[in-house]
Amino acid sequence: MFNQPTALRSVLNPKYLEFILSDQYDIGHWEECLFWLRGLNDTYRVCTSTGLYILRVYRTEITEEDVRYELSLLSQLKGILDSSVRADVGEYIEKKDNTGYTVLDAAEGKRVVVMFRYIDGTENNLEDEESCYAFGQSAAELHNAMDQVAVELPRYELNTKLLIDEPLERIISYVGEKDEAAPFLHTVANELKERLVTASSHGLEWGLCHGDMHGNNNAFQQGKRFTHYDFEWAAKGWRAYDLAQVKARKRQSGEQKAALWDALMAGYRSVRSFSTQDEQAVDLFIITRRFWVMGLDVAFIESDMGALDYGSDWLDSFIEEFRDTGIV
């Protein structure tokens, strides 16, 4: 299997993408296709005679089924939030054949490609109470809209299996069961699961979540309205997990964090309820999210990041972080 050159992750030439895709969309003459951002997926900025667009080339692990789910969700949310003054979602562009995506054969395998409308707006860092209040309102409206969505396609859930068990398996496989940190990581995972089970028994809200709602990276502001995008991780889960990602943002000043969080909660609760039990669980979900992020790091070492920056310092940093939480 490995006696031939094998790619784990390629970067597709913008000229190739223009050649393959330009005739598939009714968006005018392509003037530029620029490799814009390398993240979990690859993003290209497309400039045509009708304006700017964003082309996403999903990594090969993202299947057609995954993309169909995301696009169905976006279509429904777009209709539900059409008259909202606080929340909107990014819009994908249908092709001339009325389908939403293309599958390309890359060196590492099939990659799904989707074109999105370019979002104008401000990348708000949520560093003042007014912005946090407005974002809280927008997040609440998004959750309200998600309660009305019905995507009849199979989907994973943002449960302990995805957030704790699978990351733990990847992490231990990477560092090795014999590493001195392994017992501690097992203990953290078990404690997180036990506490989540206990918290859930008190009636935490469960519903469709954005899945990656950490604020400025996933929404642009236009006036009082936030346009949410990057719904790749959207699935049913705990709503407290969604909001925990906003509270855990690192761009905010430590001195302001409490006041900013209170403002966000006030904004959220001005639109929909969020119980005391849900809010008390947020800090637990912040730790859970960090454990998931550690597992996500490992998932991309071989194909993207390389092992150099993910050695003992990386491991020690997470161990220290989990110790500082006092969870074990």
mmCIF file of C-alpha atoms in Angstrom:
data_model
loop_
_atom_site.group_PDB
_atom_site.id
_atom_site.type_symbol
_atom_site.label_atom_id
_atom_site.label_comp_id
_atom_site.label_asym_id
_atom_site.label_seq_id
_atom_site.Cartn_x
_atom_site.Cartn_y
_atom_site.Cartn_z
ATOM 1 C CA MET A 1 0.000 0.000 0.000
ATOM 2 C CA PHE A 2 2.852 2.364 0.804
ATOM 3 C CA ASN A 3 5.236 1.411 -2.007
ATOM 4 C CA GLN A 4 4.063 4.425 -4.047
ATOM 5 C CA PRO A 5 4.180 8.174 -3.258
ATOM 6 C CA THR A 6 1.196 8.911 -1.007
ATOM 7 C CA ALA A 7 -0.246 12.277 0.020
ATOM 8 C CA LEU A 8 -1.923 12.789 3.386
ATOM 9 C CA ARG A 9 -3.085 16.332 2.653
ATOM 10 C CA SER A 10 -2.638 18.353 -0.500
ATOM 11 C CA VAL A 11 -3.230 22.002 -1.372
ATOM 12 C CA LEU A 12 -5.151 22.301 -4.614
ATOM 13 C CA ASN A 13 -3.865 24.825 -7.110
ATOM 14 C CA PRO A 14 -6.234 27.828 -7.376
ATOM 15 C CA LYS A 15 -5.873 27.764 -11.170
ATOM 16 C CA TYR A 16 -7.069 24.167 -11.210
ATOM 17 C CA LEU A 17 -10.075 25.054 -9.052
ATOM 18 C CA GLU A 18 -10.948 27.906 -11.399
ATOM 19 C CA PHE A 19 -10.638 25.602 -14.419
ATOM 20 C CA ILE A 20 -12.850 22.909 -12.890
ATOM 21 C CA LEU A 21 -15.438 25.078 -11.133
ATOM 22 C CA SER A 22 -15.844 28.382 -12.971
ATOM 23 C CA ASP A 23 -18.414 27.028 -15.416
ATOM 24 C CA GLN A 24 -20.402 25.310 -12.682
ATOM 25 C CA TYR A 25 -21.619 28.520 -10.992
ATOM 26 C CA ASP A 26 -23.665 31.410 -12.278
ATOM 27 C CA ILE A 27 -21.631 34.046 -10.443
ATOM 28 C CA GLY A 28 -20.020 35.887 -13.325
ATOM 29 C CA HIS A 29 -16.557 35.765 -14.848
ATOM 30 C CA TRP A 30 -13.825 34.575 -12.459
ATOM 31 C CA GLU A 31 -11.161 37.243 -12.070
ATOM 32 C CA GLU A 32 -9.171 35.698 -9.210
ATOM 33 C CA CYS A 33 -9.049 32.555 -7.108
ATOM 34 C CA LEU A 34 -6.698 33.095 -4.174
ATOM 35 C CA PHE A 35 -5.637 30.539 -1.544
ATOM 36 C CA TRP A 36 -6.863 32.412 1.508
ATOM 37 C CA LEU A 37 -6.537 30.304 4.651
ATOM 38 C CA ARG A 38 -5.325 26.887 5.718
ATOM 39 C CA GLY A 39 -7.330 25.625 8.651
ATOM 40 C CA LEU A 40 -9.047 22.339 9.329
ATOM 41 C CA ASN A 41 -10.231 22.836 5.749
ATOM 42 C CA ASP A 42 -8.766 24.978 2.957
ATOM 43 C CA THR A 43 -10.361 28.323 2.125
ATOM 44 C CA TYR A 44 -10.031 30.244 -1.134
ATOM 45 C CA ARG A 45 -11.276 33.749 -1.891
ATOM 46 C CA VAL A 46 -12.906 33.973 -5.295
ATOM 47 C CA CYS A 47 -13.377 37.339 -7.000
ATOM 48 C CA THR A 48 -15.724 37.448 -9.988
ATOM 49 C CA SER A 49 -17.412 40.155 -12.035
ATOM 50 C CA THR A 50 -20.339 39.990 -9.567
ATOM 51 C CA GLY A 51 -18.368 40.235 -6.326
ATOM 52 C CA LEU A 52 -16.486 38.178 -3.724
ATOM 53 C CA TYR A 53 -17.123 34.584 -2.697
ATOM 54 C CA ILE A 54 -15.544 32.039 -0.368
ATOM 55 C CA LEU A 55 -14.686 28.582 -1.651
ATOM 56 C CA ARG A 56 -14.213 25.865 0.936
ATOM 57 C CA VAL A 57 -12.330 22.689 0.103
ATOM 58 C CA TYR A 58 -13.096 20.260 2.902
ATOM 59 C CA ARG A 59 -10.437 17.866 4.160
ATOM 60 C CA THR A 60 -10.865 14.325 2.917
ATOM 61 C CA GLU A 61 -12.288 13.084 6.244
ATOM 62 C CA ILE A 62 -15.410 15.192 5.632
ATOM 63 C CA THR A 63 -17.817 13.066 3.620
ATOM 64 C CA GLU A 64 -20.579 13.988 1.200
ATOM 65 C CA GLU A 65 -23.049 12.971 3.903
ATOM 66 C CA ASP A 66 -21.446 15.454 6.314
ATOM 67 C CA VAL A 67 -21.709 18.258 3.768
ATOM 68 C CA ARG A 68 -25.285 17.422 2.840
ATOM 69 C CA TYR A 69 -26.194 17.711 6.518
ATOM 70 C CA GLU A 70 -24.475 21.084 6.858
ATOM 71 C CA LEU A 71 -26.053 22.528 3.720
ATOM 72 C CA SER A 72 -29.529 21.280 4.647
ATOM 73 C CA LEU A 73 -29.116 22.917 8.049
ATOM 74 C CA LEU A 74 -27.964 26.198 6.512
ATOM 75 C CA SER A 75 -30.869 26.273 4.060
ATOM 76 C CA GLN A 76 -33.417 25.832 6.829
ATOM 77 C CA LEU A 77 -31.773 28.312 9.181
ATOM 78 C CA LYS A 78 -31.565 30.891 6.397
ATOM 79 C CA GLY A 79 -35.322 30.736 5.927
ATOM 80 C CA ILE A 80 -36.131 30.786 9.637
ATOM 81 C CA LEU A 81 -33.829 33.743 10.385
ATOM 82 C CA ASP A 82 -34.776 35.717 7.275
ATOM 83 C CA SER A 83 -36.560 38.438 9.258
ATOM 84 C CA SER A 84 -34.286 38.377 12.301
ATOM 85 C CA VAL A 85 -32.511 41.618 13.211
ATOM 86 C CA ARG A 86 -30.007 39.827 15.483
ATOM 87 C CA ALA A 87 -28.925 36.595 13.792
ATOM 88 C CA ASP A 88 -28.190 35.296 10.316
ATOM 89 C CA VAL A 89 -26.171 32.433 8.842
ATOM 90 C CA GLY A 90 -23.695 32.189 5.994
ATOM 91 C CA GLU A 91 -25.238 31.313 2.652
ATOM 92 C CA TYR A 92 -23.909 28.737 0.230
ATOM 93 C CA ILE A 93 -24.216 29.184 -3.533
ATOM 94 C CA GLU A 94 -26.034 26.560 -5.554
ATOM 95 C CA LYS A 95 -24.464 25.382 -8.780
ATOM 96 C CA LYS A 96 -26.153 25.692 -12.154
ATOM 97 C CA ASP A 97 -27.423 22.123 -11.793
ATOM 98 C CA ASN A 98 -29.114 23.090 -8.476
ATOM 99 C CA THR A 99 -26.739 20.998 -6.373
ATOM 100 C CA GLY A 100 -24.709 22.398 -3.511
ATOM 101 C CA TYR A 101 -21.288 20.829 -3.804
ATOM 102 C CA THR A 102 -18.666 19.241 -6.035
ATOM 103 C CA VAL A 103 -16.449 16.251 -5.260
ATOM 104 C CA LEU A 104 -12.865 16.512 -6.491
ATOM 105 C CA ASP A 105 -10.215 13.796 -6.708
ATOM 106 C CA ALA A 106 -7.224 15.099 -4.777
ATOM 107 C CA ALA A 107 -3.956 13.269 -4.257
ATOM 108 C CA GLU A 108 -5.076 12.023 -0.825
ATOM 109 C CA GLY A 109 -8.626 11.102 -1.842
ATOM 110 C CA LYS A 110 -11.979 12.736 -2.512
ATOM 111 C CA ARG A 111 -12.536 16.276 -1.227
ATOM 112 C CA VAL A 112 -15.885 18.055 -1.202
ATOM 113 C CA VAL A 113 -16.021 21.671 -2.389
ATOM 114 C CA VAL A 114 -18.686 24.278 -1.554
ATOM 115 C CA MET A 115 -19.002 27.923 -2.592
ATOM 116 C CA PHE A 116 -20.286 30.434 -0.022
ATOM 117 C CA ARG A 117 -21.403 34.009 -0.354
ATOM 118 C CA TYR A 118 -18.795 36.408 1.034
ATOM 119 C CA ILE A 119 -19.857 37.871 4.387
ATOM 120 C CA ASP A 120 -19.331 41.597 4.848
ATOM 121 C CA GLY A 121 -19.039 42.775 8.406
ATOM 122 C CA THR A 122 -16.784 43.328 11.402
ATOM 123 C CA GLU A 123 -14.883 40.598 13.208
ATOM 124 C CA ASN A 124 -15.989 41.609 16.694
ATOM 125 C CA ASN A 125 -13.588 40.426 19.415
ATOM 126 C CA LEU A 126 -16.353 40.671 22.077
ATOM 127 C CA GLU A 127 -14.221 42.862 24.323
ATOM 128 C CA ASP A 128 -16.975 45.130 25.672
ATOM 129 C CA GLU A 129 -20.286 44.474 27.420
ATOM 130 C CA GLU A 130 -22.434 45.915 24.639
ATOM 131 C CA SER A 131 -20.929 43.547 22.077
ATOM 132 C CA CYS A 132 -21.278 40.564 24.403
ATOM 133 C CA TYR A 133 -24.919 41.407 25.140
ATOM 134 C CA ALA A 134 -25.637 41.619 21.391
ATOM 135 C CA PHE A 135 -23.810 38.358 20.713
ATOM 136 C CA GLY A 136 -25.762 36.672 23.512
ATOM 137 C CA GLN A 137 -29.014 37.758 21.888
ATOM 138 C CA SER A 138 -27.804 36.493 18.528
ATOM 139 C CA ALA A 139 -26.731 33.123 19.944
ATOM 140 C CA ALA A 140 -30.138 32.745 21.595
ATOM 141 C CA GLU A 141 -31.931 33.498 18.335
ATOM 142 C CA LEU A 142 -29.722 30.962 16.578
ATOM 143 C CA HIS A 143 -30.628 28.319 19.168
ATOM 144 C CA ASN A 144 -34.311 29.207 18.826
ATOM 145 C CA ALA A 145 -34.035 28.745 15.071
ATOM 146 C CA MET A 146 -32.199 25.458 15.528
ATOM 147 C CA ASP A 147 -35.126 24.198 17.597
ATOM 148 C CA GLN A 148 -37.267 24.547 14.462
ATOM 149 C CA VAL A 149 -34.885 22.696 12.138
ATOM 150 C CA ALA A 150 -35.464 19.123 11.022
ATOM 151 C CA VAL A 151 -32.546 17.580 9.119
ATOM 152 C CA GLU A 152 -33.510 14.034 8.180
ATOM 153 C CA LEU A 153 -29.958 12.803 7.752
ATOM 154 C CA PRO A 154 -27.771 10.681 10.059
ATOM 155 C CA ARG A 155 -25.469 12.639 12.339
ATOM 156 C CA TYR A 156 -23.184 12.064 15.312
ATOM 157 C CA GLU A 157 -23.952 13.747 18.636
ATOM 158 C CA LEU A 158 -21.802 16.062 20.744
ATOM 159 C CA ASN A 159 -21.868 13.587 23.619
ATOM 160 C CA THR A 160 -19.255 12.086 25.931
ATOM 161 C CA LYS A 161 -18.214 9.620 23.229
ATOM 162 C CA LEU A 162 -17.251 12.379 20.777
ATOM 163 C CA LEU A 163 -16.015 14.902 23.343
ATOM 164 C CA ILE A 164 -14.105 12.603 25.716
ATOM 165 C CA ASP A 165 -13.801 8.937 24.699
ATOM 166 C CA GLU A 166 -12.592 9.457 21.127
ATOM 167 C CA PRO A 167 -10.127 12.260 22.029
ATOM 168 C CA LEU A 168 -8.732 10.117 24.869
ATOM 169 C CA GLU A 169 -8.176 7.202 22.496
ATOM 170 C CA ARG A 170 -6.306 9.438 20.042
ATOM 171 C CA ILE A 171 -4.227 11.113 22.753
ATOM 172 C CA ILE A 172 -3.171 7.855 24.430
ATOM 173 C CA SER A 173 -2.394 6.283 21.061
ATOM 174 C CA TYR A 174 -0.102 9.236 20.358
ATOM 175 C CA VAL A 175 1.722 9.635 23.697
ATOM 176 C CA GLY A 176 1.705 5.913 24.487
ATOM 177 C CA GLU A 177 0.028 3.988 27.286
ATOM 178 C CA LYS A 178 3.381 3.764 29.089
ATOM 179 C CA ASP A 179 3.849 7.536 29.231
ATOM 180 C CA GLU A 180 3.750 8.824 32.795
ATOM 181 C CA ALA A 181 0.951 11.230 31.798
ATOM 182 C CA ALA A 182 -1.354 8.417 30.594
ATOM 183 C CA PRO A 183 -2.884 7.517 34.012
ATOM 184 C CA PHE A 184 -3.599 11.177 34.721
ATOM 185 C CA LEU A 185 -5.290 11.649 31.336
ATOM 186 C CA HIS A 186 -7.446 8.562 31.943
ATOM 187 C CA THR A 187 -8.407 9.991 35.338
ATOM 188 C CA VAL A 188 -9.320 13.378 33.843
ATOM 189 C CA ALA A 189 -11.468 11.707 31.206
ATOM 190 C CA ASN A 190 -13.285 9.519 33.729
ATOM 191 C CA GLU A 191 -13.891 12.440 36.074
ATOM 192 C CA LEU A 192 -15.230 14.587 33.247
ATOM 193 C CA LYS A 193 -17.625 11.846 32.185
ATOM 194 C CA GLU A 194 -18.870 11.281 35.737
ATOM 195 C CA ARG A 195 -19.458 14.982 36.288
ATOM 196 C CA LEU A 196 -21.232 15.351 32.939
ATOM 197 C CA VAL A 197 -23.524 12.442 33.785
ATOM 198 C CA THR A 198 -24.313 14.047 37.140
ATOM 199 C CA ALA A 199 -24.894 17.476 35.585
ATOM 200 C CA SER A 200 -27.094 15.991 32.854
ATOM 201 C CA SER A 201 -29.259 14.287 35.461
ATOM 202 C CA HIS A 202 -30.271 17.786 36.611
ATOM 203 C CA GLY A 203 -31.913 18.501 33.272
ATOM 204 C CA LEU A 204 -29.380 20.310 31.089
ATOM 205 C CA GLU A 205 -30.829 21.594 27.828
ATOM 206 C CA TRP A 206 -30.104 19.353 24.855
ATOM 207 C CA GLY A 207 -30.624 20.462 21.279
ATOM 208 C CA LEU A 208 -29.010 21.288 17.973
ATOM 209 C CA CYS A 209 -25.782 23.242 18.548
ATOM 210 C CA HIS A 210 -23.413 25.228 16.363
ATOM 211 C CA GLY A 211 -20.625 23.087 17.776
ATOM 212 C CA ASP A 212 -17.825 25.631 17.378
ATOM 213 C CA MET A 213 -19.320 28.840 18.743
ATOM 214 C CA HIS A 214 -16.279 30.645 20.053
ATOM 215 C CA GLY A 215 -17.389 34.104 18.996
ATOM 216 C CA ASN A 216 -15.371 36.228 16.613
ATOM 217 C CA ASN A 217 -13.998 33.309 14.585
ATOM 218 C CA ASN A 218 -17.474 32.127 13.662
ATOM 219 C CA ALA A 219 -19.532 35.270 13.231
ATOM 220 C CA PHE A 220 -19.267 38.665 11.576
ATOM 221 C CA GLN A 221 -21.196 41.628 12.952
ATOM 222 C CA GLN A 222 -23.275 43.996 10.860
ATOM 223 C CA GLY A 223 -24.885 46.576 13.141
ATOM 224 C CA LYS A 224 -26.603 44.585 15.897
ATOM 225 C CA ARG A 225 -26.740 41.472 13.721
ATOM 226 C CA PHE A 226 -24.233 38.636 13.810
ATOM 227 C CA THR A 227 -23.914 36.347 10.810
ATOM 228 C CA HIS A 228 -22.843 32.886 11.989
ATOM 229 C CA TYR A 229 -20.839 30.543 9.773
ATOM 230 C CA ASP A 230 -18.622 27.434 9.938
ATOM 231 C CA PHE A 231 -21.317 24.915 10.869
ATOM 232 C CA GLU A 232 -19.042 21.943 10.212
ATOM 233 C CA TRP A 233 -19.415 20.675 13.804
ATOM 234 C CA ALA A 234 -23.152 21.364 14.119
ATOM 235 C CA ALA A 235 -24.965 18.478 15.822
ATOM 236 C CA LYS A 236 -27.221 17.784 18.775
ATOM 237 C CA GLY A 237 -25.548 18.386 22.094
ATOM 238 C CA TRP A 238 -25.686 20.337 25.313
ATOM 239 C CA ARG A 239 -26.454 24.018 24.781
ATOM 240 C CA ALA A 240 -24.159 24.828 27.704
ATOM 241 C CA TYR A 241 -21.309 23.312 25.653
ATOM 242 C CA ASP A 242 -22.059 25.750 22.823
ATOM 243 C CA LEU A 243 -21.900 28.777 25.119
ATOM 244 C CA ALA A 244 -18.890 27.457 27.046
ATOM 245 C CA GLN A 245 -16.804 28.023 23.938
ATOM 246 C CA VAL A 246 -17.615 31.737 24.033
ATOM 247 C CA LYS A 247 -16.795 32.052 27.725
ATOM 248 C CA ALA A 248 -13.447 30.310 27.220
ATOM 249 C CA ARG A 249 -12.223 32.751 24.590
ATOM 250 C CA LYS A 250 -8.644 33.840 25.203
ATOM 251 C CA ARG A 251 -8.719 37.227 23.519
ATOM 252 C CA GLN A 252 -10.605 38.845 26.377
ATOM 253 C CA SER A 253 -8.875 40.552 29.289
ATOM 254 C CA GLY A 254 -8.893 38.458 32.455
ATOM 255 C CA GLU A 255 -10.125 41.414 34.484
ATOM 256 C CA GLN A 256 -13.170 41.816 32.257
ATOM 257 C CA LYS A 257 -14.134 38.198 31.734
ATOM 258 C CA ALA A 258 -16.753 37.993 34.494
ATOM 259 C CA ALA A 259 -18.512 41.193 33.461
ATOM 260 C CA LEU A 260 -18.415 40.243 29.785
ATOM 261 C CA TRP A 261 -19.846 36.807 30.506
ATOM 262 C CA ASP A 262 -22.629 38.348 32.625
ATOM 263 C CA ALA A 263 -23.451 40.677 29.729
ATOM 264 C CA LEU A 264 -23.557 37.778 27.276
ATOM 265 C CA MET A 265 -25.832 35.808 29.612
ATOM 266 C CA ALA A 266 -28.100 38.818 30.038
ATOM 267 C CA GLY A 267 -28.366 39.172 26.274
ATOM 268 C CA TYR A 268 -29.047 35.481 25.809
ATOM 269 C CA ARG A 269 -31.711 35.412 28.534
ATOM 270 C CA SER A 270 -33.437 38.458 27.063
ATOM 271 C CA VAL A 271 -34.368 36.171 24.131
ATOM 272 C CA ARG A 272 -34.629 32.644 25.572
ATOM 273 C CA SER A 273 -34.193 30.855 28.875
ATOM 274 C CA PHE A 274 -30.919 29.429 30.161
ATOM 275 C CA SER A 275 -31.286 27.689 33.496
ATOM 276 C CA THR A 276 -29.081 28.052 36.551
ATOM 277 C CA GLN A 277 -28.116 24.388 36.114
ATOM 278 C CA ASP A 278 -27.047 25.061 32.526
ATOM 279 C CA GLU A 279 -24.928 28.038 33.555
ATOM 280 C CA GLN A 280 -23.332 26.102 36.406
ATOM 281 C CA ALA A 281 -22.312 23.411 33.891
ATOM 282 C CA VAL A 282 -20.559 25.876 31.562
ATOM 283 C CA ASP A 283 -17.202 25.733 33.364
ATOM 284 C CA LEU A 284 -17.288 21.934 33.225
ATOM 285 C CA PHE A 285 -17.845 22.130 29.481
ATOM 286 C CA ILE A 286 -14.910 24.527 29.151
ATOM 287 C CA ILE A 287 -12.626 21.785 30.493
ATOM 288 C CA THR A 288 -14.369 19.228 28.284
ATOM 289 C CA ARG A 289 -13.813 21.438 25.274
ATOM 290 C CA ARG A 290 -10.101 21.727 26.058
ATOM 291 C CA PHE A 291 -9.842 17.946 26.309
ATOM 292 C CA TRP A 292 -11.529 17.684 22.904
ATOM 293 C CA VAL A 293 -9.116 20.297 21.487
ATOM 294 C CA MET A 294 -6.167 18.260 22.757
ATOM 295 C CA GLY A 295 -7.548 15.278 20.855
ATOM 296 C CA LEU A 296 -8.081 17.447 17.783
ATOM 297 C CA ASP A 297 -4.426 18.500 17.892
ATOM 298 C CA VAL A 298 -3.386 14.864 17.771
ATOM 299 C CA ALA A 299 -5.716 14.137 14.864
ATOM 300 C CA PHE A 300 -3.834 16.607 12.649
ATOM 301 C CA ILE A 301 -0.219 15.950 13.658
ATOM 302 C CA GLU A 302 0.430 13.300 11.021
ATOM 303 C CA SER A 303 -1.317 14.974 8.094
ATOM 304 C CA ASP A 304 -0.857 18.674 8.764
ATOM 305 C CA MET A 305 0.905 20.000 11.859
ATOM 306 C CA GLY A 306 3.927 17.741 12.208
ATOM 307 C CA ALA A 307 5.199 16.406 15.525
ATOM 308 C CA LEU A 308 7.825 19.088 16.282
ATOM 309 C CA ASP A 309 5.505 21.374 18.272
ATOM 310 C CA TYR A 310 3.556 18.521 19.851
ATOM 311 C CA GLY A 311 6.134 16.960 22.102
ATOM 312 C CA SER A 312 6.772 17.181 25.838
ATOM 313 C CA ASP A 313 6.110 20.933 26.123
ATOM 314 C CA TRP A 314 2.709 20.562 24.456
ATOM 315 C CA LEU A 315 1.814 17.604 26.655
ATOM 316 C CA ASP A 316 3.066 19.259 29.865
ATOM 317 C CA SER A 317 1.073 22.395 29.055
ATOM 318 C CA PHE A 318 -2.196 20.454 28.844
ATOM 319 C CA ILE A 319 -1.373 18.416 31.966
ATOM 320 C CA GLU A 320 -0.701 21.627 33.895
ATOM 321 C CA GLU A 321 -3.893 23.183 32.534
ATOM 322 C CA PHE A 322 -6.010 20.225 33.639
ATOM 323 C CA ARG A 323 -4.336 20.160 37.059
ATOM 324 C CA ASP A 324 -5.057 23.855 37.517
ATOM 325 C CA THR A 325 -8.786 23.232 37.004
ATOM 326 C CA GLY A 326 -8.828 21.141 40.193
ATOM 327 C CA ILE A 327 -11.023 18.526 38.521
ATOM 328 C CA VAL A 328 -8.753 15.767 39.841
#
